[in-house]
mmCIF file of C-alpha atoms in Angstrom:
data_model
loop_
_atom_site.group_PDB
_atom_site.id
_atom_site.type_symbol
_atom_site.label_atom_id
_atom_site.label_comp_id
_atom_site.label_asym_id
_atom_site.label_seq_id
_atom_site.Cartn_x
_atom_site.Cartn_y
_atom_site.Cartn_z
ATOM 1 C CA UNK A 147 26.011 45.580 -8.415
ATOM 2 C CA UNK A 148 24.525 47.629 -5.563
ATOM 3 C CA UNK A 149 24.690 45.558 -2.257
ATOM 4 C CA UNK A 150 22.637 46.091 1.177
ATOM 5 C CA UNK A 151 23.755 49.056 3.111
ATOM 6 C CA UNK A 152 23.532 49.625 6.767
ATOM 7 C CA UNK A 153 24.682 52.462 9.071
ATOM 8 C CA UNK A 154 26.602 53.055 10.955
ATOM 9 C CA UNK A 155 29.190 50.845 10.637
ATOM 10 C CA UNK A 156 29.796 51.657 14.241
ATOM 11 C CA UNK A 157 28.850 52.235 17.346
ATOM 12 C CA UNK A 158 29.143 52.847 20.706
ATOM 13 C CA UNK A 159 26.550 53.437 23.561
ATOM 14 C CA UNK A 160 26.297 53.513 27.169
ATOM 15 C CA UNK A 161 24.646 51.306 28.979
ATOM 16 C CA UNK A 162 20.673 51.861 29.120
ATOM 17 C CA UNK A 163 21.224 54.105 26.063
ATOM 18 C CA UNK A 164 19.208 53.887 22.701
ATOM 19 C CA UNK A 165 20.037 52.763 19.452
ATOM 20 C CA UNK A 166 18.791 53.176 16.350
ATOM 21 C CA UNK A 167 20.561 50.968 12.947
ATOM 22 C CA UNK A 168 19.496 51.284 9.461
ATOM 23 C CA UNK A 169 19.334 49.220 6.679
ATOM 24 C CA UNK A 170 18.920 50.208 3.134
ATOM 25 C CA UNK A 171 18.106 46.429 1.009
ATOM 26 C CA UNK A 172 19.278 45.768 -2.778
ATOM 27 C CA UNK A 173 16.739 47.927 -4.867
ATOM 28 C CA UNK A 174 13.985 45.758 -5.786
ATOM 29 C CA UNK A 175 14.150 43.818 -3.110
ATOM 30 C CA UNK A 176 10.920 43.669 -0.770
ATOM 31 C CA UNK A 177 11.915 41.667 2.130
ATOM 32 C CA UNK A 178 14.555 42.646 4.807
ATOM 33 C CA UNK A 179 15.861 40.648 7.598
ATOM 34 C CA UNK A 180 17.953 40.909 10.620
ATOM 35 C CA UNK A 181 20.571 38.992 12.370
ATOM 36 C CA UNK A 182 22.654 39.573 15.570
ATOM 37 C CA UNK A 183 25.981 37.852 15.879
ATOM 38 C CA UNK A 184 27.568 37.829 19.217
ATOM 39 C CA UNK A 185 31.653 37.432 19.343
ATOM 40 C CA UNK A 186 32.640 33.808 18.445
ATOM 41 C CA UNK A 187 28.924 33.236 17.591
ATOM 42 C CA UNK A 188 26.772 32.466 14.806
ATOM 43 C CA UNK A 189 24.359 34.849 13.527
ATOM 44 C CA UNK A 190 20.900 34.401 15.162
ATOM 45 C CA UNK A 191 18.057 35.351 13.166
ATOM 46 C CA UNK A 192 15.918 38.898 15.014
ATOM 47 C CA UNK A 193 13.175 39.572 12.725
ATOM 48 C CA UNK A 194 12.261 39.480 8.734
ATOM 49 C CA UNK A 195 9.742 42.106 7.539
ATOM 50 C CA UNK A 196 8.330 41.842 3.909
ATOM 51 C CA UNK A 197 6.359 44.624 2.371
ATOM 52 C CA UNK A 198 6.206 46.841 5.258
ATOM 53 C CA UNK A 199 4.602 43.676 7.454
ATOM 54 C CA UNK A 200 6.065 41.786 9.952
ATOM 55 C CA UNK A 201 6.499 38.218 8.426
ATOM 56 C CA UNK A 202 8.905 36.380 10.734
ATOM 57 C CA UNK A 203 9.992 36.240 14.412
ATOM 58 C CA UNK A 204 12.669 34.838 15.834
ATOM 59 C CA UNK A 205 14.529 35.577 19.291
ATOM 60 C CA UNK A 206 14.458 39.306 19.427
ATOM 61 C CA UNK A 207 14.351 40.990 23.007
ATOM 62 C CA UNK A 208 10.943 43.016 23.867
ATOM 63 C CA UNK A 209 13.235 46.212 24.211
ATOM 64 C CA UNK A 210 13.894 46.035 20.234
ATOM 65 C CA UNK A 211 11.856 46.659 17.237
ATOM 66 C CA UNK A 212 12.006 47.232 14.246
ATOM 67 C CA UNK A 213 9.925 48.551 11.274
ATOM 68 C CA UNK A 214 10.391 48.789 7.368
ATOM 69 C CA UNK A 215 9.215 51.614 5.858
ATOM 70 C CA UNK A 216 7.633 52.738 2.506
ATOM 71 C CA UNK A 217 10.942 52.726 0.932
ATOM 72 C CA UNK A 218 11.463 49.238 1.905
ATOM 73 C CA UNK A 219 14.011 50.623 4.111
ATOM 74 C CA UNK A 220 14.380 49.342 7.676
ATOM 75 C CA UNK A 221 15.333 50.429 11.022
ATOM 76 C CA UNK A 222 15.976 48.303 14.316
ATOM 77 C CA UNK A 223 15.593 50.032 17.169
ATOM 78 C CA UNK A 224 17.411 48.890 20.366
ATOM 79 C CA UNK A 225 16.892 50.381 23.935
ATOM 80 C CA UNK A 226 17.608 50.142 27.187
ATOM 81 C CA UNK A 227 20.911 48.875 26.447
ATOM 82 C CA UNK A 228 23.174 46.009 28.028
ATOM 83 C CA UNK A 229 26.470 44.814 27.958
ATOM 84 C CA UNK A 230 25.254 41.208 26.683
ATOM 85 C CA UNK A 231 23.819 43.895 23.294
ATOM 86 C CA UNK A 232 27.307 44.499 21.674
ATOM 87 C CA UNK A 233 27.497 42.358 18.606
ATOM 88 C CA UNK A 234 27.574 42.720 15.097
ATOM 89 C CA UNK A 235 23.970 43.342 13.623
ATOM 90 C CA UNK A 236 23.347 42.637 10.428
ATOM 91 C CA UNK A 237 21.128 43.237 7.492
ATOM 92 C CA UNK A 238 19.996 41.230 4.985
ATOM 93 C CA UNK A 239 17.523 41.798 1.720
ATOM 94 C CA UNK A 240 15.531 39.475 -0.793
ATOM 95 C CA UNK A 241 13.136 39.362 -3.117
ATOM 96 C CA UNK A 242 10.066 37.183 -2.252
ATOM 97 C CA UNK A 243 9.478 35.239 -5.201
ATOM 98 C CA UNK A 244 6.091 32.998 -4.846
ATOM 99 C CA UNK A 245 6.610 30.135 -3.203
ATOM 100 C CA UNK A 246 10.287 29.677 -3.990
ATOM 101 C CA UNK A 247 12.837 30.727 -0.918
ATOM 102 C CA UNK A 248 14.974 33.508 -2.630
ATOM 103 C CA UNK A 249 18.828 33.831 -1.436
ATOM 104 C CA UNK A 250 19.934 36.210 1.382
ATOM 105 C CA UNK A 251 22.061 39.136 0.680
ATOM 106 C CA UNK A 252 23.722 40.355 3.633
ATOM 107 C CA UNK A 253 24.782 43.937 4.487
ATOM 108 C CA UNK A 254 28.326 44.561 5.948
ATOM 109 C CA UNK A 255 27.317 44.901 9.193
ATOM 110 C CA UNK A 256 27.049 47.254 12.371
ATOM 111 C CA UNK A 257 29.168 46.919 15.395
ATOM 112 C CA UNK A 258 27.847 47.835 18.175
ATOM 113 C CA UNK A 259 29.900 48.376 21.987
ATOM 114 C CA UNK A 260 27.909 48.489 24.607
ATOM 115 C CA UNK A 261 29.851 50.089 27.323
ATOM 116 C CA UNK B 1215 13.321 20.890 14.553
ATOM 117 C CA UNK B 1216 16.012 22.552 12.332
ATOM 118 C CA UNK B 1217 19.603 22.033 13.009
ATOM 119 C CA UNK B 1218 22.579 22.604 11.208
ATOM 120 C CA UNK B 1219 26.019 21.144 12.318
ATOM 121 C CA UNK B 1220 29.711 22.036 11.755
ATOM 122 C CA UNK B 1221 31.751 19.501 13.390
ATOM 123 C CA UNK B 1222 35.019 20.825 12.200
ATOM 124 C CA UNK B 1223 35.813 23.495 14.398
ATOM 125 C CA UNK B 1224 39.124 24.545 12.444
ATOM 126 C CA UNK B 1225 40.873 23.587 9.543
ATOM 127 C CA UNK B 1226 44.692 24.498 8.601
ATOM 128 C CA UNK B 1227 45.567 23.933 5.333
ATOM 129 C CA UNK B 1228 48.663 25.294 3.085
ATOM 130 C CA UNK B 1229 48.234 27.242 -0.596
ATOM 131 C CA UNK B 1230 47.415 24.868 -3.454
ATOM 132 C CA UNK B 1231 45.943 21.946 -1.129
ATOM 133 C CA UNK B 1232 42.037 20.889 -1.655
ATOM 134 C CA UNK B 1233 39.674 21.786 1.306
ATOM 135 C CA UNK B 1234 35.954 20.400 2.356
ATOM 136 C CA UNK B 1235 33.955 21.382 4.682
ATOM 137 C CA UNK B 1236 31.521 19.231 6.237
ATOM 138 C CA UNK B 1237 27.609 20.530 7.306
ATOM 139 C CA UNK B 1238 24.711 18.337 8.265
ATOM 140 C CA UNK B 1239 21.328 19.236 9.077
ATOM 141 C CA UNK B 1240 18.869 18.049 10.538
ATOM 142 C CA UNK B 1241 14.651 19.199 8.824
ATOM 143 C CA UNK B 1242 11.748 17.639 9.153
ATOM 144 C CA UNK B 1243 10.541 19.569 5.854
ATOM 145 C CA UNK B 1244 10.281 18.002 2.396
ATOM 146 C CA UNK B 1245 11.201 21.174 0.964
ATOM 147 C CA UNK B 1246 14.053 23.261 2.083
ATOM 148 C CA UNK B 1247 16.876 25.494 1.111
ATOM 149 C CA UNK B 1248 20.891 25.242 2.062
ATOM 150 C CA UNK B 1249 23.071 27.817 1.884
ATOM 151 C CA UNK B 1250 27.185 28.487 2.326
ATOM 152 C CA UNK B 1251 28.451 31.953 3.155
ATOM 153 C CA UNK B 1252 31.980 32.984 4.295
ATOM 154 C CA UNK B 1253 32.600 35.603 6.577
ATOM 155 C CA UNK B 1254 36.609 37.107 5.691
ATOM 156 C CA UNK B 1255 38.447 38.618 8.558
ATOM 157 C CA UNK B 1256 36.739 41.864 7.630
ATOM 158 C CA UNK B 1257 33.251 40.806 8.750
ATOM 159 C CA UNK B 1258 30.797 40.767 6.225
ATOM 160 C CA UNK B 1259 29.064 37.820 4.954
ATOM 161 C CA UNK B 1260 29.131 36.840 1.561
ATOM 162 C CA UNK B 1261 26.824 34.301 -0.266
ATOM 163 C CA UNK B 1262 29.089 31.475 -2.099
ATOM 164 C CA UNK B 1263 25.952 28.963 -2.940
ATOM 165 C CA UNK B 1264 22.565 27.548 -2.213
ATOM 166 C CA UNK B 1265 20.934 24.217 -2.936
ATOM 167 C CA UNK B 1266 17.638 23.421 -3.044
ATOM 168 C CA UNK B 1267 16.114 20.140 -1.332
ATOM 169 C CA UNK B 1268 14.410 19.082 -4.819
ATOM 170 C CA UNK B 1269 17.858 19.687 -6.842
ATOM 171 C CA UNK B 1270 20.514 16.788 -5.659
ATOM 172 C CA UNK B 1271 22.507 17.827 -8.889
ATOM 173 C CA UNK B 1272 25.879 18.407 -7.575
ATOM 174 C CA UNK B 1273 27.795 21.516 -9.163
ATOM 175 C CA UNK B 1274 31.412 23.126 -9.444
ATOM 176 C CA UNK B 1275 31.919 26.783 -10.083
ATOM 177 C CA UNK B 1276 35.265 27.738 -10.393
ATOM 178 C CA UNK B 1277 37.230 26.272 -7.739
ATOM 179 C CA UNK B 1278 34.006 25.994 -5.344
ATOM 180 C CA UNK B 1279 31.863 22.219 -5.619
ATOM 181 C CA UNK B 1280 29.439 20.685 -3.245
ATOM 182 C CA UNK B 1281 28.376 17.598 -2.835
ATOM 183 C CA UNK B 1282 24.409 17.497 -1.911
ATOM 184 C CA UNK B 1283 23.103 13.910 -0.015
ATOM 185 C CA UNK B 1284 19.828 13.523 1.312
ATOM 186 C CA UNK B 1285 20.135 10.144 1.950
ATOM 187 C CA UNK B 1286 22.811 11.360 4.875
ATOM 188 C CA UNK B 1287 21.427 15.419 4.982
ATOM 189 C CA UNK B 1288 24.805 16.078 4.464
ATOM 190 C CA UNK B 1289 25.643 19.435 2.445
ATOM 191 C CA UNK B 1290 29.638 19.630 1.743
ATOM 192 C CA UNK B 1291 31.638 22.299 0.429
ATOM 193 C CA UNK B 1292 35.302 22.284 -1.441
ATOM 194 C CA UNK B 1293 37.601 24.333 -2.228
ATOM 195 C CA UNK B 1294 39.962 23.392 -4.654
ATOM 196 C CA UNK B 1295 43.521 24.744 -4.511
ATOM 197 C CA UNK B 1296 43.244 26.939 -1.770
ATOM 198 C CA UNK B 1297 44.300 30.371 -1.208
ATOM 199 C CA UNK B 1298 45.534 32.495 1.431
ATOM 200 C CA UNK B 1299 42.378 34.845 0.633
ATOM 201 C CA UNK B 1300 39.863 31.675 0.906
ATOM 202 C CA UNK B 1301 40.872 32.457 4.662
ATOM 203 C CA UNK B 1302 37.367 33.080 6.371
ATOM 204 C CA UNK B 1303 34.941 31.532 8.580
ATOM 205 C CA UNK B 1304 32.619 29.472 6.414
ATOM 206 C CA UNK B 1305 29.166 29.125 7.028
ATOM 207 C CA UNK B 1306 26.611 26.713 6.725
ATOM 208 C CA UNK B 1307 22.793 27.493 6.741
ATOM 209 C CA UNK B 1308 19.002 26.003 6.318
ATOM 210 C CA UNK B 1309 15.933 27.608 5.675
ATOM 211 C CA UNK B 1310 12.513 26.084 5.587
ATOM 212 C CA UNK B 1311 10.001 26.700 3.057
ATOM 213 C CA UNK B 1312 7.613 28.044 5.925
ATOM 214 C CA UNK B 1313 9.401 30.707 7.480
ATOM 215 C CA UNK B 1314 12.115 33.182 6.379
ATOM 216 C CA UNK B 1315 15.003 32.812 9.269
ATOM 217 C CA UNK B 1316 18.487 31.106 8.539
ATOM 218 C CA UNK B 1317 19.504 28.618 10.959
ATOM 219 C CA UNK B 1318 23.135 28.644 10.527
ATOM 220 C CA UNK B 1319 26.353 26.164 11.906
ATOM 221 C CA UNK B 1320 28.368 27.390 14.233
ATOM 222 C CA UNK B 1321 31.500 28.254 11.345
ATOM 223 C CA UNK B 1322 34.116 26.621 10.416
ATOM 224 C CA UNK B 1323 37.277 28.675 10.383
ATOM 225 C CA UNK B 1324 39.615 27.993 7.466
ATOM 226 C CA UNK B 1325 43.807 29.291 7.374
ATOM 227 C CA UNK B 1326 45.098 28.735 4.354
ATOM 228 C CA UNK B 1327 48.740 29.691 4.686
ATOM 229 C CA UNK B 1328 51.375 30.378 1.961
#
């Protein structure tokens, strides 16, 4: 079964660089979310978009954002870059069904260095 | 507010032995959603199982079971004869019917060694 893909799967910035990760969701599926887990860490929930709208907020910095496109594709964009940004970012698609809460499907995953 | 809490830090078990792994969580919603994942050496997480708040029926698939209490919002997960691949940092998470974010444990990591 096709699974979420995100690229890169790496990579590595300078500091006060840009970054730019995308996310490609399980085809059907209208909602995609993002996570950041730092080393050691759990993974903290960014932002959730669900047909193309912002639906959810959590504790993303004001130097990202992130959009979802007509594709139901997403990208989060990350600048200004710091040390304290290297993590693993991850992806994750559903599909919004009423009022039930439909199961997370989570992409592999982009490291990012910050150096 | 919504908290979800791994007490065991690590757990060392050897091949064939029977795991669990504890999670409690804390809601003040009537209706919510609970979740395992495991995240292998490689990274990625993987979904094992979900539970929702108005199901209490306790499952096993394969050589996975939890055990669902309200009464003690307590959401355990076993592993039954363990295997060096069941290896990972395990995962346990609550959603709320009113907003789409995870709030997940801090991990339990799990060696299973031949």
């Amino acid at each position: 079964a096709a699974g979420v893909i995100q690229s890169p799967r790496h990579l590595i910035k300078e500091k006060r660089e840009t970054a730019t990760l995308k996310c490609y969701p399980i085809p059907r599926h209208d909602t995609v979310y993002w996570y950041q887990q730092g080393p050691g860490q759990d993974p903290q929930f960014l932002i959730s978009f669900y047909e193309k709208m912002q639906s959810d907020k959590g504790s993303i910095p004001d130097r990202f954002s992130a959009q979802q496109f007509s594709d139901y594709h997403s990208e989060l964009n990350m600048s200004s870059l710091e040390l304290g940004d290297s993590a693993l970012y991850f992806c994750a698609s559903s599909l919004v069904g009423g009022s039930r809460r439909e199961t997370q499907y989570f992409g592999p995953g982009t490291r990012l260095l910050v150096l | 507010a919504q908290k979800v809490t791994q007490a065991q830090t690590e757990i060392s078990v050897v091949e064939k032995e029977d795991v669990t792994l504890d999670c409690v969580y804390e809601t003040r919603d009537t209706t919510y959603y609970l979740f395992w994942y495991k995240q292998p050496p490689s990274g990625e997480l993987v979904f094992l199982i979900r539970r929702n708040s108005f199901d209490e029926q306790n499952e096993i698939s394969g050589r996975y079971s939890w055990n669902f209490q309200k009464s003690t919002s307590s959401f355990n997960f076993t592993i039954t004869a363990s295997q060096v691949v069941d290896s990972a940092v395990y995962f346990c998470a609550l959603s709320e019917a009113n907003t789409d974010k995870l709030i997940f444990g801090t991990g339990t990591r799990l060696q299973v060694f031949p």
